[in-house]
Short mmCIF file of C-alpha atoms and ligand atoms in Angstrom, two decimals:
data_model
loop_
_atom_site.label_atom_id
_atom_site.label_comp_id
_atom_site.label_asym_id
_atom_site.label_seq_id
_atom_site.Cartn_x
_atom_site.Cartn_y
_atom_site.Cartn_z
CA UNK A 29 41.92 24.74 9.12
CA UNK A 30 41.66 23.98 5.44
CA UNK A 31 40.77 26.98 3.36
CA UNK A 32 39.85 25.13 0.13
CA UNK A 33 36.31 25.91 -0.96
CA UNK A 34 34.14 22.91 -1.76
CA UNK A 35 31.62 22.94 -4.56
CA UNK A 36 27.99 22.82 -3.43
CA UNK A 37 27.81 19.16 -4.50
CA UNK A 38 30.94 18.25 -2.51
CA UNK A 39 29.66 20.01 0.60
CA UNK A 40 26.24 18.37 0.20
CA UNK A 41 27.92 14.96 -0.11
CA UNK A 42 29.99 15.62 3.02
CA UNK A 43 26.81 16.51 4.90
CA UNK A 44 25.05 13.40 3.54
CA UNK A 45 27.94 11.20 4.74
CA UNK A 46 27.79 12.70 8.22
CA UNK A 47 24.01 12.40 8.27
CA UNK A 48 24.30 8.71 7.34
CA UNK A 49 26.69 8.15 10.25
CA UNK A 50 24.39 10.02 12.67
CA UNK A 51 21.48 7.90 11.50
CA UNK A 52 23.20 4.81 12.95
CA UNK A 53 22.60 6.16 16.46
CA UNK A 54 19.02 5.56 17.59
CA UNK A 55 17.60 8.56 19.45
CA UNK A 56 15.77 7.99 22.77
CA UNK A 57 12.05 7.29 22.60
CA UNK A 58 9.17 9.05 24.37
CA UNK A 59 5.40 8.60 24.31
CA UNK A 60 3.17 11.54 23.36
CA UNK A 61 -0.61 11.97 23.03
CA UNK A 62 -1.72 11.50 19.42
CA UNK A 63 -2.91 15.12 19.23
CA UNK A 64 0.63 16.32 20.00
CA UNK A 65 2.41 13.98 17.60
CA UNK A 66 2.31 16.22 14.48
CA UNK A 67 5.83 17.03 13.29
CA UNK A 68 7.41 14.28 15.38
CA UNK A 69 9.14 11.14 14.04
CA UNK A 70 7.61 7.72 14.58
CA UNK A 71 9.86 5.52 16.74
CA UNK A 72 7.81 2.29 16.63
CA UNK A 73 5.75 0.94 13.74
CA UNK A 74 2.02 1.46 13.51
CA UNK A 75 0.40 -1.96 13.36
CA UNK A 76 -3.15 -2.64 12.17
CA UNK A 77 -5.27 -3.91 15.08
CA UNK A 78 -7.87 -5.25 12.62
CA UNK A 79 -8.31 -5.53 8.87
CA UNK A 80 -8.37 -2.16 7.07
CA UNK A 81 -11.10 -1.65 6.12
CA UNK A 82 -12.59 -4.05 8.70
CA UNK A 83 -15.44 -5.01 6.32
CA UNK A 84 -16.09 -4.68 2.58
CA UNK A 85 -17.02 -1.00 2.47
CA UNK A 86 -19.19 0.87 0.04
CA UNK A 87 -17.57 4.02 -1.32
CA UNK A 88 -20.91 5.35 -2.65
CA UNK A 89 -24.52 5.88 -1.77
CA UNK A 90 -26.47 3.43 -3.92
CA UNK A 91 -27.35 -0.25 -4.20
CA UNK A 92 -25.09 -3.21 -3.47
CA UNK A 93 -25.58 -5.92 -6.07
CA UNK A 94 -23.95 -8.55 -8.24
CA UNK A 95 -22.29 -6.68 -11.11
CA UNK A 96 -23.33 -9.40 -13.62
CA UNK A 97 -27.01 -9.16 -12.65
CA UNK A 98 -27.02 -5.35 -12.67
CA UNK A 99 -25.30 -5.26 -16.07
CA UNK A 100 -28.12 -7.45 -17.53
CA UNK A 101 -30.40 -4.42 -16.81
CA UNK A 102 -33.04 -6.59 -15.08
CA UNK A 103 -35.06 -5.00 -12.27
CA UNK A 104 -33.63 -6.21 -8.94
CA UNK A 105 -35.68 -6.51 -5.74
CA UNK A 106 -34.53 -4.19 -2.93
CA UNK A 107 -33.89 -6.76 -0.19
CA UNK A 108 -32.70 -4.49 2.62
CA UNK A 109 -30.82 -1.34 3.55
CA UNK A 110 -27.53 -0.57 5.29
CA UNK A 111 -26.21 2.71 6.56
CA UNK A 112 -22.75 3.47 7.89
CA UNK A 113 -22.45 1.96 11.36
CA UNK A 114 -24.75 -1.02 10.70
CA UNK A 115 -23.27 -4.44 11.37
CA UNK A 116 -22.51 -6.38 8.16
CA UNK A 117 -25.94 -7.61 6.90
CA UNK A 118 -27.03 -11.07 5.78
CA UNK A 119 -26.41 -12.65 2.38
CA UNK A 120 -27.77 -10.93 -0.71
CA UNK A 121 -30.52 -13.09 -2.29
CA UNK A 122 -30.34 -13.77 -6.06
CA UNK A 123 -31.72 -11.05 -8.38
CA UNK A 124 -31.72 -8.56 -5.52
CA UNK A 125 -30.00 -5.37 -4.49
CA UNK A 126 -29.37 -3.84 -1.10
CA UNK A 127 -29.77 -0.14 -0.50
CA UNK A 128 -26.48 1.10 0.92
CA UNK A 129 -24.85 4.31 2.12
CA UNK A 130 -21.21 5.42 1.82
CA UNK A 131 -19.11 3.72 4.49
CA UNK A 132 -21.64 0.93 5.15
CA UNK A 133 -20.73 -2.78 4.99
CA UNK A 134 -21.50 -4.45 1.66
CA UNK A 135 -23.62 -7.60 2.25
CA UNK A 136 -22.10 -10.97 1.49
CA UNK A 137 -22.75 -12.06 -2.08
CA UNK A 138 -22.69 -8.50 -3.45
CA UNK A 139 -19.59 -7.58 -5.43
CA UNK A 140 -20.33 -4.01 -6.55
CA UNK A 141 -22.39 -0.93 -5.77
CA UNK A 142 -24.56 0.90 -8.31
CA UNK A 143 -24.48 4.63 -7.66
CA UNK A 144 -27.81 6.10 -6.64
CA UNK A 145 -27.35 8.71 -9.40
CA UNK A 146 -27.22 5.95 -12.05
CA UNK A 147 -30.30 3.83 -11.24
CA UNK A 148 -34.06 3.86 -11.79
CA UNK A 149 -36.38 3.04 -8.90
CA UNK A 150 -40.12 3.09 -8.25
CA UNK A 151 -42.49 4.09 -11.14
CA UNK A 152 -40.87 2.67 -14.26
CA UNK A 153 -39.30 -0.39 -12.60
CA UNK A 154 -42.01 -1.44 -10.16
CA UNK A 155 -42.42 -0.90 -6.42
CA UNK A 156 -39.48 -2.06 -4.31
CA UNK A 157 -37.34 -2.58 -7.41
CA UNK A 158 -34.18 -0.99 -8.78
CA UNK A 159 -32.59 -1.21 -12.24
CA UNK A 160 -29.37 -0.07 -13.90
CA UNK A 161 -30.53 1.27 -17.29
CA UNK A 162 -28.51 0.49 -20.44
CA UNK A 163 -25.98 1.25 -21.76
CA UNK A 164 -24.31 1.62 -18.36
CA UNK A 165 -22.61 -1.52 -17.03
CA UNK A 166 -20.96 -2.37 -13.73
CA UNK A 167 -17.83 -4.44 -13.11
CA UNK A 168 -17.15 -6.57 -10.04
CA UNK A 169 -15.41 -4.52 -7.37
CA UNK A 170 -16.79 -1.19 -8.56
CA UNK A 171 -17.41 1.23 -5.66
CA UNK A 172 -16.38 -1.37 -3.07
CA UNK A 173 -13.17 -1.54 -1.06
CA UNK A 174 -12.62 -5.19 -0.11
CA UNK A 175 -12.06 -6.11 3.51
CA UNK A 176 -8.33 -5.88 4.30
CA UNK A 177 -7.49 -4.20 0.96
CA UNK A 178 -5.52 -1.47 2.78
CA UNK A 179 -3.89 -3.81 5.31
CA UNK A 180 -4.47 -7.01 7.26
CA UNK A 181 -4.75 -7.28 11.03
CA UNK A 182 -1.19 -7.41 12.40
CA UNK A 183 0.38 -5.79 9.32
CA UNK A 184 2.94 -3.02 9.85
CA UNK A 185 1.25 -0.08 8.14
CA UNK A 186 3.98 2.52 8.82
CA UNK A 187 7.57 1.94 9.85
CA UNK A 188 9.66 3.90 12.32
CA UNK A 189 11.44 6.95 10.93
CA UNK A 190 8.32 8.37 9.28
CA UNK A 191 7.53 12.01 10.02
CA UNK A 192 4.05 12.27 11.50
CA UNK A 193 1.62 14.59 9.78
CA UNK A 194 -2.16 14.66 9.55
CA UNK A 195 -2.43 11.50 7.41
CA UNK A 196 -0.25 9.43 9.74
CA UNK A 197 -2.26 10.70 12.73
CA UNK A 198 -5.48 9.60 11.00
CA UNK A 199 -4.08 6.13 10.32
CA UNK A 200 -2.83 5.79 13.90
CA UNK A 201 -6.23 6.88 15.22
CA UNK A 202 -7.99 4.30 13.04
CA UNK A 203 -5.78 1.62 14.59
CA UNK A 204 -6.61 2.70 18.13
CA UNK A 205 -3.41 4.54 19.04
CA UNK A 206 -4.31 7.28 21.54
CA UNK A 207 -0.56 7.83 22.07
CA UNK A 208 2.45 7.34 19.84
CA UNK A 209 6.05 6.42 20.54
CA UNK A 210 8.22 9.08 18.92
CA UNK A 211 11.91 9.91 18.99
CA UNK A 212 13.04 12.53 21.47
CA UNK A 213 13.77 15.70 19.50
CA UNK A 214 17.42 16.63 19.14
CA UNK A 215 18.32 19.80 21.03
CA UNK A 216 19.93 22.45 18.87
CA UNK A 217 21.90 25.22 20.56
CA UNK A 218 21.65 28.48 18.63
CA UNK A 219 24.52 30.88 19.24
CA UNK A 220 24.07 34.33 17.70
CA UNK A 221 27.42 36.08 17.63
CA UNK A 222 28.20 39.73 17.06
CA UNK A 223 28.92 42.84 19.14
CA UNK A 224 26.30 44.74 17.13
CA UNK A 225 23.46 42.36 18.00
CA UNK A 226 20.90 43.28 20.68
CA UNK A 227 17.86 41.28 21.89
CA UNK A 228 14.59 41.62 20.00
CA UNK A 229 13.01 43.51 22.91
CA UNK A 230 15.83 46.08 23.07
CA UNK A 231 15.91 49.50 21.44
CA UNK A 232 18.98 49.28 19.19
CA UNK A 233 21.57 52.05 19.64
CA UNK A 234 23.34 53.64 16.68
CA UNK A 235 25.05 50.89 14.67
CA UNK A 236 23.24 48.12 16.53
CA UNK A 237 20.72 45.68 15.06
CA UNK A 238 18.24 43.30 16.61
CA UNK A 239 18.97 39.59 16.71
CA UNK A 240 16.69 38.40 13.93
CA UNK A 241 18.70 35.27 13.15
CA UNK A 242 18.10 33.77 16.58
CA UNK A 243 14.33 33.76 16.21
CA UNK A 244 14.59 32.71 12.56
CA UNK A 245 16.88 29.77 13.30
CA UNK A 246 14.68 28.70 16.21
CA UNK A 247 11.76 28.52 13.76
CA UNK A 248 13.86 26.61 11.21
CA UNK A 249 15.04 24.17 13.88
CA UNK A 250 11.49 23.53 15.06
CA UNK A 251 10.28 23.02 11.48
CA UNK A 252 13.13 20.55 10.88
CA UNK A 253 12.11 18.47 13.90
CA UNK A 254 14.53 19.80 16.52
CA UNK A 255 14.12 21.52 19.86
CA UNK A 256 15.71 24.97 19.67
CA UNK A 257 17.78 26.22 22.61
CA UNK A 258 18.08 29.92 21.95
CA UNK A 259 21.12 30.93 24.00
CA UNK A 260 22.00 34.54 24.87
CA UNK A 261 23.88 36.34 22.12
CA UNK A 262 27.62 36.11 22.18
CA UNK A 263 30.09 39.02 21.99
CA UNK A 264 32.93 38.93 19.45
CA UNK A 265 35.59 37.99 22.02
CA UNK A 266 37.50 34.75 22.58
CA UNK A 267 36.33 34.54 26.19
CA UNK A 268 32.66 35.00 25.31
CA UNK A 269 32.87 32.40 22.55
CA UNK A 270 34.68 29.86 24.76
CA UNK A 271 32.04 30.29 27.46
CA UNK A 272 29.23 29.98 24.90
CA UNK A 273 30.65 26.77 23.45
CA UNK A 274 30.97 25.30 26.95
CA UNK A 275 27.30 26.09 27.54
CA UNK A 276 26.17 24.82 24.14
CA UNK A 277 27.92 21.47 24.53
CA UNK A 278 24.85 20.05 26.28
CA UNK A 279 22.97 20.19 22.97
CA UNK A 280 22.96 17.57 20.20
CA UNK A 281 23.89 20.06 17.49
CA UNK A 282 25.43 23.54 17.76
CA UNK A 283 24.56 26.22 15.22
CA UNK A 284 26.47 29.49 15.18
CA UNK A 285 25.33 32.46 13.23
CA UNK A 286 27.81 35.20 12.36
CA UNK A 287 31.53 35.35 12.93
CA UNK A 288 32.65 32.88 10.25
CA UNK A 289 33.69 35.30 7.50
CA UNK A 290 37.18 36.64 6.93
CA UNK A 291 36.73 39.79 9.05
CA UNK A 292 38.90 40.83 11.97
CA UNK A 293 36.13 39.91 14.46
CA UNK A 294 35.14 36.63 12.87
CA UNK A 295 36.32 34.50 15.77
CA UNK A 296 34.14 31.41 15.61
CA UNK A 297 36.62 29.15 13.79
CA UNK A 298 39.49 29.87 16.21
CA UNK A 299 37.09 29.27 19.13
CA UNK A 300 36.04 25.93 17.63
CA UNK A 301 39.71 25.06 17.13
CA UNK A 302 40.37 25.78 20.83
CA UNK A 303 37.48 23.43 21.65
CA UNK A 304 39.36 20.70 19.74
CA UNK A 305 37.37 20.86 16.51
CA UNK A 306 37.98 18.82 13.40
CA UNK A 307 36.95 20.91 10.40
CA UNK A 308 35.18 19.18 7.50
CA UNK A 309 34.73 22.31 5.45
CA UNK A 310 35.21 26.01 6.00
CA UNK A 311 33.78 27.40 2.81
CA UNK A 312 31.52 26.42 -0.06
CA UNK A 313 31.26 27.90 -3.57
CA UNK A 314 27.69 29.12 -3.02
CA UNK A 315 25.92 32.44 -2.82
CA UNK A 316 24.74 33.33 -0.29
CA UNK A 317 26.56 31.38 2.40
CA UNK A 318 30.13 31.02 1.13
CA UNK A 319 31.93 31.04 4.54
CA UNK A 320 29.81 28.18 6.01
CA UNK A 321 31.69 25.88 8.38
CA UNK A 322 31.11 22.24 9.32
CA UNK A 323 33.13 20.96 12.26
CA UNK A 324 32.95 18.35 15.01
CA UNK A 325 34.08 18.97 18.55
CA UNK A 326 34.95 16.18 20.99
CA UNK A 327 32.70 15.34 23.96
CA UNK A 328 32.59 17.75 26.88
CA UNK A 329 35.44 17.28 29.38
CA UNK A 330 34.73 14.74 32.17
CA UNK A 331 34.64 17.58 34.71
CA UNK A 332 31.29 18.68 33.25
CA UNK A 333 29.60 15.45 32.22
CA UNK A 334 26.36 15.84 30.31
CA UNK A 335 23.88 13.16 29.33
CA UNK A 336 24.58 11.49 25.98
CA UNK A 337 27.98 13.09 25.53
CA UNK A 338 29.95 10.09 24.34
CA UNK A 339 30.17 11.06 20.66
CA UNK A 340 31.70 14.02 18.89
CA UNK A 341 29.24 16.80 18.27
CA UNK A 342 28.57 18.56 15.00
CA UNK A 343 28.87 22.32 14.85
CA UNK A 344 27.69 24.43 11.95
CA UNK A 345 28.96 27.95 11.52
CA UNK A 346 26.51 29.92 9.39
CA UNK A 347 27.31 33.38 8.02
CA UNK A 348 25.42 36.12 9.86
CA UNK A 349 23.60 37.71 6.97
CA UNK A 350 20.00 36.59 7.41
CA UNK A 351 19.50 35.13 3.91
CA UNK A 352 22.86 33.33 4.19
CA UNK A 353 21.89 31.88 7.56
CA UNK A 354 18.50 30.73 6.28
CA UNK A 355 19.85 29.11 3.09
CA UNK A 356 22.81 27.39 4.72
CA UNK A 357 20.60 26.10 7.51
CA UNK A 358 18.29 24.49 4.95
CA UNK A 359 21.13 23.11 2.84
CA UNK A 360 23.49 21.83 5.53
CA UNK A 361 22.07 21.95 9.07
CA UNK A 362 18.61 20.56 8.26
CA UNK A 363 19.94 17.21 6.88
CA UNK A 364 22.02 16.68 10.03
CA UNK A 365 19.00 17.52 12.13
CA UNK A 366 16.78 15.13 10.19
CA UNK A 367 19.31 12.36 10.85
CA UNK A 368 19.58 13.23 14.56
CA UNK A 369 15.79 13.20 14.82
CA UNK A 370 15.58 9.64 13.49
CA UNK A 371 13.78 10.75 10.33
CA UNK A 372 14.28 8.92 7.03
CA UNK A 373 13.15 11.93 4.99
CA UNK A 374 15.27 13.30 2.18
CA UNK A 375 16.47 16.77 3.16
CA UNK A 376 16.87 19.39 1.68
CA UNK A 377 13.83 19.28 -0.57
CA UNK A 378 14.17 20.42 -4.17
CA UNK A 379 11.48 20.68 -6.84
CA UNK A 380 11.21 21.72 -10.47
CA UNK A 381 9.53 24.92 -11.60
CA UNK A 382 9.25 27.02 -14.75
CA UNK A 383 11.21 30.25 -14.73
CA UNK A 384 8.93 33.29 -15.18
CA UNK A 385 11.68 35.74 -16.19
CA UNK A 386 15.24 35.59 -17.50
CA UNK A 387 18.04 35.44 -14.90
CA UNK A 388 21.56 36.61 -15.81
CA UNK A 389 24.39 35.51 -13.57
CA UNK A 390 28.15 35.05 -13.31
CA UNK A 391 29.50 31.50 -13.23
CA UNK A 392 31.63 30.22 -10.34
CA UNK A 393 29.10 29.86 -7.51
CA UNK A 394 25.93 27.81 -7.10
CA UNK A 395 23.34 30.39 -6.17
CA UNK A 396 20.23 30.02 -4.03
CA UNK A 397 18.30 33.22 -4.61
CA UNK A 398 15.13 34.25 -2.74
CA UNK A 399 12.20 33.63 -5.06
CA UNK A 400 8.46 33.32 -5.15
CA UNK A 401 6.87 30.25 -6.60
CA UNK A 402 3.19 30.03 -7.44
CA UNK A 403 2.13 26.45 -6.97
CA UNK A 404 -1.41 26.93 -8.23
CA UNK A 405 -0.69 26.93 -12.00
CA UNK A 406 -3.14 24.55 -13.66
CA UNK A 407 -1.62 21.65 -15.58
CA UNK A 408 1.85 23.24 -15.70
CA UNK A 409 4.96 23.31 -13.61
CA UNK A 410 4.82 25.81 -10.76
CA UNK A 411 6.11 29.21 -11.91
CA UNK A 412 9.01 30.83 -10.10
CA UNK A 413 10.36 34.36 -10.21
CA UNK A 414 13.12 36.11 -8.30
CA UNK A 415 12.34 38.52 -5.50
CA UNK A 416 14.32 41.74 -5.98
CA UNK A 417 16.89 41.93 -3.22
CA UNK A 418 19.69 44.05 -1.87
CA UNK A 419 21.96 41.12 -1.16
CA UNK A 420 22.09 38.54 1.58
CA UNK A 421 21.31 40.99 4.38
CA UNK A 422 17.90 41.75 2.86
CA UNK A 423 15.39 40.48 5.37
CA UNK A 424 12.47 41.99 3.50
CA UNK A 425 13.31 39.96 0.39
CA UNK A 426 13.68 36.88 2.56
CA UNK A 427 10.29 37.40 4.16
CA UNK A 428 8.63 37.94 0.77
CA UNK A 429 10.06 34.74 -0.69
CA UNK A 430 8.71 31.21 -0.36
CA UNK A 431 11.59 29.27 -1.96
CA UNK A 432 15.05 29.74 -3.48
CA UNK A 433 15.90 29.57 -7.16
CA UNK A 434 18.89 27.28 -7.70
CA UNK A 435 21.34 28.71 -10.26
CA UNK A 436 23.95 26.12 -11.29
CA UNK A 437 27.63 27.00 -10.82
CA UNK A 438 28.34 27.05 -14.57
CA UNK A 439 25.27 29.05 -15.67
CA UNK A 440 25.53 32.50 -17.21
CA UNK A 441 21.88 32.89 -18.13
CA UNK A 442 18.66 31.07 -17.32
CA UNK A 443 16.09 31.80 -19.98
CA UNK A 444 12.43 32.57 -19.44
CA UNK A 445 10.30 29.44 -19.59
CA UNK A 446 13.09 26.96 -18.84
CA UNK A 447 12.71 24.29 -16.16
CA UNK A 448 14.73 25.19 -13.10
CA UNK A 449 15.30 23.72 -9.67
CA UNK A 450 13.98 25.38 -6.55
CA UNK A 451 14.93 24.75 -2.94
CA UNK A 452 11.76 24.52 -0.87
CA UNK A 453 11.85 26.51 2.35
P1 AMP B 512 28.99 38.22 10.10
O1 AMP B 512 28.69 36.91 9.44
O2 AMP B 512 29.17 38.11 11.57
O3 AMP B 512 30.13 38.92 9.42
O4 AMP B 512 27.71 39.12 9.89
C1 AMP B 512 27.30 39.46 8.59
C2 AMP B 512 26.13 40.42 8.64
O5 AMP B 512 25.02 39.78 9.26
C3 AMP B 512 26.38 41.66 9.45
O6 AMP B 512 25.77 42.74 8.79
C4 AMP B 512 25.73 41.38 10.76
O7 AMP B 512 25.35 42.55 11.43
C5 AMP B 512 24.55 40.55 10.35
N1 AMP B 512 24.16 39.65 11.44
C6 AMP B 512 24.99 38.87 12.14
N2 AMP B 512 24.33 38.20 13.08
C7 AMP B 512 23.04 38.57 12.99
C8 AMP B 512 21.86 38.23 13.71
N3 AMP B 512 21.89 37.38 14.72
N4 AMP B 512 20.69 38.80 13.34
C9 AMP B 512 20.68 39.68 12.30
N5 AMP B 512 21.74 40.03 11.59
C10 AMP B 512 22.93 39.50 11.93
MG1 MG B 513 29.80 39.24 13.11
#
């Protein structure tokens, strides 16, 4: 086991390299109802079954017309009316306009739509007439989306590897997909280690604490596109850890929490070594999360064959302090999970924000500190401030944060008002 600490950038690059290799392996595909596809990753492209939009569509309530005629400010005869749902109407006669509603087909010959708010009708213009008063003018194409402007019949509108959210579901629905082919979610075994840990339902004895990391990591796994397998907590003994690893081998990724620091009962690394692990890193110059481990263990022995067990399996050892576990999951486990899930998203996600108050720090570690960012600031960068915390065991601070302030390894002070990076949670 190498004990050299990597910088955050080196560890992130190592993870990115492993993620790139994992991305070469196509996950299995399953079909799910469209309504259950949110959060999943598209496995086959979404193809337009007709032009999008299928007809020249008005984006306004008003009058379809020829822009040149309307801009001459002559009264135009109202030749017909179309509401959304009407079949495309006939050809627009010369010097005429066609009353039209948002979403309705624009008649052939018309090239623009005058907004109802901008025209004169009736009294001043004459019965059955409409006019665009000066100085307002209209250009061809105004308030009309041309047939096929968003995609032609047969076009690939979305490729595989896209994470499906509301917008992708809407597009799929518009193309007639009642079901979608998505990648099977990678299964992530979560092993919570520690003699002091008791189940959430239990009444902790003196010195005991409830297993909060298990539930937290399950939520992080689900949010990152994986299927969490929350295994029973593991005692700090070699035998318990060996048995837990044997059980967890059925998963696509194994995440340990606790037991990777330098303490007497931090037994995860030796257990991984007994399972034949290759270690890629065993510590990173970050706070929180310094003792984080990335390793790969070989496939399960032939005596206990499990589906899809031909390749080595990645194991992440996350420090047990809750904030450490959360941060290191986002930084290192989530990118592996994204790759295993077939997603092409960039993970982790960083953004820029303006620092609301000065932060003093000691150089030597890249820090990811629980922070609150207000994203509502008008016309400015989002504003971020630190949450006061009692160190990486502070679950209250974690729960009151919505991001992490990134403090570069060399920084000694970050001044109020400067642009800083945040890690989005
Ligand atoms: P460790 O990384 O095992 O040295 O644990 C560091 C700290 O995190 C200790 O205070 C542990 O009690 C705490 N901890 C470890 N595992 C969990 C867990 N599953 N849930 C909550 N706290 C934990
Ligand atoms: Mg422990």
